[in-house]
XYZ file of C-alpha atoms in Angstrom:
338
model
C 179.090 120.156 78.772
C 182.857 120.073 78.827
C 184.498 118.379 81.742
C 188.116 118.095 82.763
C 190.424 116.133 84.999
C 193.314 117.738 86.812
C 196.522 116.321 88.210
C 197.533 118.863 90.839
C 201.063 117.533 91.181
C 201.751 117.773 87.446
C 199.824 120.989 86.897
C 197.839 119.561 83.957
C 194.194 120.126 83.058
C 192.765 118.001 80.210
C 189.326 118.950 78.947
C 187.080 116.453 77.147
C 187.327 118.519 73.951
C 191.079 117.979 73.834
C 192.172 121.316 75.280
C 195.230 120.894 77.490
C 195.808 123.581 80.108
C 199.050 123.790 82.059
C 199.552 126.058 85.068
C 203.275 126.129 84.360
C 205.446 124.337 81.836
C 209.148 125.147 81.973
C 209.682 122.939 78.916
C 207.340 125.148 76.916
C 208.119 128.564 78.374
C 211.470 129.122 80.205
C 211.709 131.152 83.404
C 213.117 134.246 81.674
C 209.853 134.545 79.719
C 207.516 133.271 82.437
C 205.823 136.681 82.623
C 204.042 135.811 79.354
C 200.507 134.435 79.519
C 198.657 132.984 76.552
C 197.299 129.970 74.710
C 199.012 127.715 72.180
C 196.710 126.114 69.619
C 198.128 122.894 68.183
C 196.756 119.620 66.855
C 200.069 117.774 67.158
C 199.907 116.675 70.806
C 198.372 113.370 71.761
C 195.380 113.313 74.125
C 196.916 110.348 75.912
C 199.537 112.475 77.564
C 201.376 112.978 80.842
C 204.038 115.308 82.170
C 206.717 112.689 81.453
C 205.569 112.318 77.848
C 205.466 116.082 77.374
C 209.081 116.424 78.436
C 210.176 114.221 75.552
C 207.690 115.299 72.920
C 209.431 116.692 69.803
C 206.374 118.801 68.959
C 206.605 120.483 72.349
C 210.273 121.375 71.725
C 209.402 122.878 68.356
C 206.590 124.884 69.948
C 208.939 126.105 72.700
C 211.487 127.331 70.144
C 208.787 129.131 68.166
C 207.437 130.764 71.320
C 210.871 132.066 72.357
C 211.506 133.542 68.921
C 208.046 135.130 68.836
C 208.350 136.651 72.315
C 211.792 138.045 71.549
C 210.537 139.434 68.242
C 207.643 141.221 69.942
C 209.906 142.634 72.663
C 212.418 143.922 70.102
C 209.547 145.520 68.198
C 208.416 147.254 71.388
C 212.017 148.281 72.090
C 212.265 149.929 68.674
C 208.789 151.424 68.209
C 207.584 152.059 71.766
C 210.706 152.804 73.768
C 208.912 154.262 76.789
C 206.726 151.172 77.055
C 209.781 148.946 76.756
C 211.553 150.812 79.552
C 208.482 150.358 81.759
C 208.528 146.661 80.880
C 212.249 146.580 81.731
C 211.646 148.077 85.170
C 209.226 145.265 85.902
C 210.918 142.293 84.233
C 214.467 143.383 83.338
C 216.067 141.460 86.175
C 214.293 138.311 84.986
C 215.845 138.742 81.530
C 219.304 139.295 83.074
C 219.004 136.148 85.171
C 217.995 134.273 82.047
C 221.178 135.406 80.285
C 223.295 134.410 83.293
C 221.924 131.062 84.495
C 222.834 127.667 83.024
C 226.301 128.999 82.153
C 224.854 131.499 79.695
C 222.911 128.949 77.646
C 220.358 131.615 76.641
C 222.672 134.634 76.359
C 222.614 134.709 72.562
C 218.825 134.822 72.641
C 218.549 137.510 75.323
C 221.522 139.842 74.847
C 219.708 142.156 72.406
C 216.973 142.715 74.987
C 219.379 144.065 77.632
C 219.472 147.809 78.309
C 221.774 149.777 80.618
C 222.226 153.415 81.571
C 224.751 155.258 79.395
C 227.219 157.755 80.893
C 227.183 159.922 77.767
C 223.583 159.567 76.573
C 222.195 159.811 80.120
C 219.480 157.277 79.311
C 218.973 153.548 78.904
C 220.648 152.116 75.802
C 220.943 148.694 74.183
C 224.253 146.957 73.568
C 223.702 147.395 69.839
C 223.232 151.145 70.272
C 226.435 151.323 72.326
C 228.480 149.429 69.738
C 227.115 151.577 66.903
C 228.579 154.679 68.615
C 231.988 153.240 69.490
C 235.004 155.235 68.363
C 237.160 153.758 65.612
C 240.070 153.138 67.966
C 237.892 151.785 70.815
C 238.644 148.160 71.629
C 236.200 147.466 74.444
C 232.669 147.976 75.691
C 233.355 149.782 78.963
C 231.177 149.344 82.024
C 231.231 150.387 85.675
C 229.411 148.988 88.702
C 227.996 150.759 91.718
C 225.052 151.342 94.001
C 223.443 154.052 91.856
C 224.111 155.670 88.477
C 225.022 158.960 90.159
C 227.598 157.274 92.378
C 229.041 155.351 89.435
C 229.640 158.592 87.535
C 231.762 159.846 90.469
C 234.127 156.850 90.482
C 237.781 157.935 90.068
C 238.444 155.895 86.923
C 235.478 157.492 85.119
C 237.409 160.736 84.622
C 239.943 159.296 82.201
C 237.280 157.641 80.053
C 235.155 160.775 80.042
C 238.142 162.871 78.980
C 238.673 160.544 76.039
C 234.974 160.700 75.142
C 234.323 156.996 75.753
C 230.831 155.862 76.668
C 230.472 153.764 79.822
C 227.559 151.498 80.723
C 226.488 152.145 84.331
C 225.495 148.896 86.070
C 223.527 149.538 89.273
C 221.802 146.176 89.779
C 223.337 143.331 91.823
C 223.003 140.854 88.962
C 224.486 143.152 86.305
C 228.170 142.294 86.532
C 227.469 138.561 86.781
C 225.397 138.873 83.599
C 228.062 140.906 81.768
C 230.807 138.483 82.802
C 228.741 135.635 81.393
C 228.187 137.463 78.093
C 231.961 138.136 77.847
C 231.564 139.957 74.521
C 229.008 141.389 72.134
C 229.465 141.589 68.370
C 233.132 140.649 68.819
C 233.690 143.511 71.274
C 234.927 142.431 74.702
C 233.391 143.892 77.861
C 235.874 145.753 80.053
C 235.281 147.017 83.593
C 236.771 150.428 84.311
C 238.217 148.796 87.445
C 240.383 146.405 85.393
C 244.154 146.791 85.485
C 244.551 147.478 81.761
C 241.850 149.538 80.081
C 243.607 149.485 76.729
C 244.122 153.252 76.835
C 247.860 153.538 77.465
C 250.389 153.740 74.661
C 253.698 151.898 74.836
C 255.356 155.155 75.912
C 252.815 155.536 78.720
C 253.465 151.996 79.903
C 257.193 152.541 79.810
C 256.839 155.757 81.783
C 254.758 154.175 84.539
C 257.153 151.220 84.685
C 260.105 153.578 85.127
C 258.305 155.554 87.843
C 257.435 152.325 89.663
C 261.057 151.205 89.627
C 262.235 154.593 90.886
C 259.728 154.485 93.739
C 259.879 150.782 94.479
C 261.004 151.377 98.086
C 258.011 153.644 98.751
C 255.560 151.204 97.165
C 257.006 148.355 99.222
C 256.740 150.415 102.423
C 253.100 151.245 101.693
C 252.415 147.595 100.900
C 253.900 146.556 104.260
C 251.840 149.208 106.062
C 248.702 147.737 104.476
C 249.748 144.103 104.859
C 246.709 141.840 105.067
C 244.511 144.498 103.466
C 245.920 144.752 99.948
C 247.933 142.446 97.741
C 250.153 145.309 96.565
C 250.418 149.068 96.035
C 251.019 150.212 92.455
C 251.217 153.358 90.356
C 248.601 153.985 87.690
C 247.717 156.359 84.892
C 243.971 155.729 85.110
C 243.485 158.595 87.602
C 243.242 162.327 86.902
C 242.213 164.385 89.948
C 241.938 161.549 92.484
C 244.949 160.445 94.565
C 244.108 156.729 94.654
C 241.638 153.971 93.877
C 241.100 150.270 94.503
C 240.949 147.503 91.952
C 240.686 143.752 92.267
C 242.799 140.955 90.828
C 241.432 137.531 90.070
C 237.943 136.269 89.234
C 236.166 138.001 92.149
C 235.657 141.733 91.593
C 234.943 144.326 94.272
C 231.298 144.486 93.176
C 230.976 140.691 93.322
C 232.460 140.752 96.807
C 229.758 143.167 97.955
C 226.935 141.171 96.383
C 228.101 137.758 97.585
C 228.771 138.966 101.123
C 225.212 140.282 101.379
C 224.130 136.643 101.148
C 226.747 135.279 103.580
C 225.249 133.835 106.751
C 228.471 134.042 108.772
C 232.122 135.121 108.459
C 233.207 131.702 107.190
C 231.101 132.189 104.053
C 232.365 135.688 103.247
C 234.484 136.181 100.128
C 237.295 138.666 99.651
C 238.621 140.007 96.389
C 242.376 140.429 96.067
C 242.727 144.197 96.387
C 245.335 146.440 94.832
C 245.713 150.082 95.910
C 246.592 152.239 92.919
C 248.239 155.642 93.374
C 248.219 158.653 91.076
C 251.864 159.645 90.630
C 250.789 163.080 89.350
C 248.807 163.943 92.471
C 250.309 166.175 95.234
C 249.583 163.400 97.738
C 252.146 161.178 96.022
C 254.830 163.853 96.450
C 253.855 164.028 100.137
C 254.231 160.258 100.448
C 257.709 160.408 98.905
C 258.698 163.056 101.432
C 257.263 161.097 104.360
C 259.216 157.996 103.377
C 262.430 159.891 103.958
C 261.337 161.709 107.124
C 258.658 159.842 109.083
C 257.870 156.186 108.541
C 255.153 156.143 111.234
C 253.239 158.980 109.614
C 253.629 157.214 106.273
C 251.665 154.307 107.751
C 248.936 156.724 108.848
C 248.691 158.167 105.343
C 248.560 154.669 103.885
C 245.637 153.729 106.144
C 243.794 156.958 105.325
C 244.190 156.533 101.569
C 243.128 152.903 101.741
C 240.024 153.747 103.801
C 239.106 156.562 101.408
C 239.351 154.104 98.517
C 237.044 151.709 100.407
C 234.487 154.472 100.953
C 234.534 155.459 97.279
C 233.882 151.839 96.260
C 231.064 151.505 98.784
C 232.924 148.841 100.770
C 232.604 148.578 104.577
C 235.202 150.259 106.812
C 236.317 148.046 109.685
C 237.246 150.847 112.094
C 235.600 154.176 111.192
C 236.536 155.706 114.561
C 240.237 155.076 113.961
C 239.917 156.589 110.484
C 238.177 159.691 111.837
C 240.822 160.131 114.531
C 243.627 159.764 111.974
C 242.112 162.468 109.758
C 241.631 164.776 112.747
C 245.254 164.162 113.757
C 246.444 165.458 110.390
C 244.144 168.470 110.500
C 245.199 169.583 113.990
């Protein structure tokens, strides 16, 4: 009869026939693949073994590398041949894979990046990064992505219009971990990731840039007045060409994005731990609202402040950010309607 001894603290079970059972071994199977259960048959490990010895055993490291490659190979096979099954797997364990690509400063991102799938704005389904890159236009520099609460809400973001008009595909990221994972990846097959909320989407020609620069100089007094009206709320107010039918939008400057601000503040225990992205209010110079703002600057500086607050609050609502004083916003809108 086989017998075994067990060290509960180390999670080891050693049977008399030389079978070693481990409840969990991070050195053999990393957390991003911890959903896998199975048995490894090897004659290379010594029976006189402990957890400390296992951690430094070269055979164990070789086994771990082989296991990772095998698991990835099987998942890629499922991704290719049984896409529906893979998408069901992704619903259950996708976040685990994303965390694996993000943690330890992206140490495993090269291994896991081909397993990632995201919703496509043009295909209206989940796609891999490789599938996205294979469809990129010849003149497309970046892999575009957008973050939001749901895919439907992401598709309604103001900056999506310009990319859709140009026929560019956008990856819709609706999970809290998504942007952290993408930022860690940085690029895929030499194509840099670019958020549609970034200042420069690489879409404007030199003539376009010169035009927006000239408009900004001509309306510098208005932009400064709007910036003063929103002092403490935004870093600056600028003109943009990223908008089509929308009057304004928010973007962030610096390492903390608007989506990161939302995610990190959900974990904040008190106000001292809350983070704030540096916000920039961007205005559409082609929108009728901008003409109204120009007129108000000349006629009514107080009403200009009201418009500035309304536009800023609307931009917050579109981004899914909290509004500090919704009653004041509602009263301001009613005041303009009456």
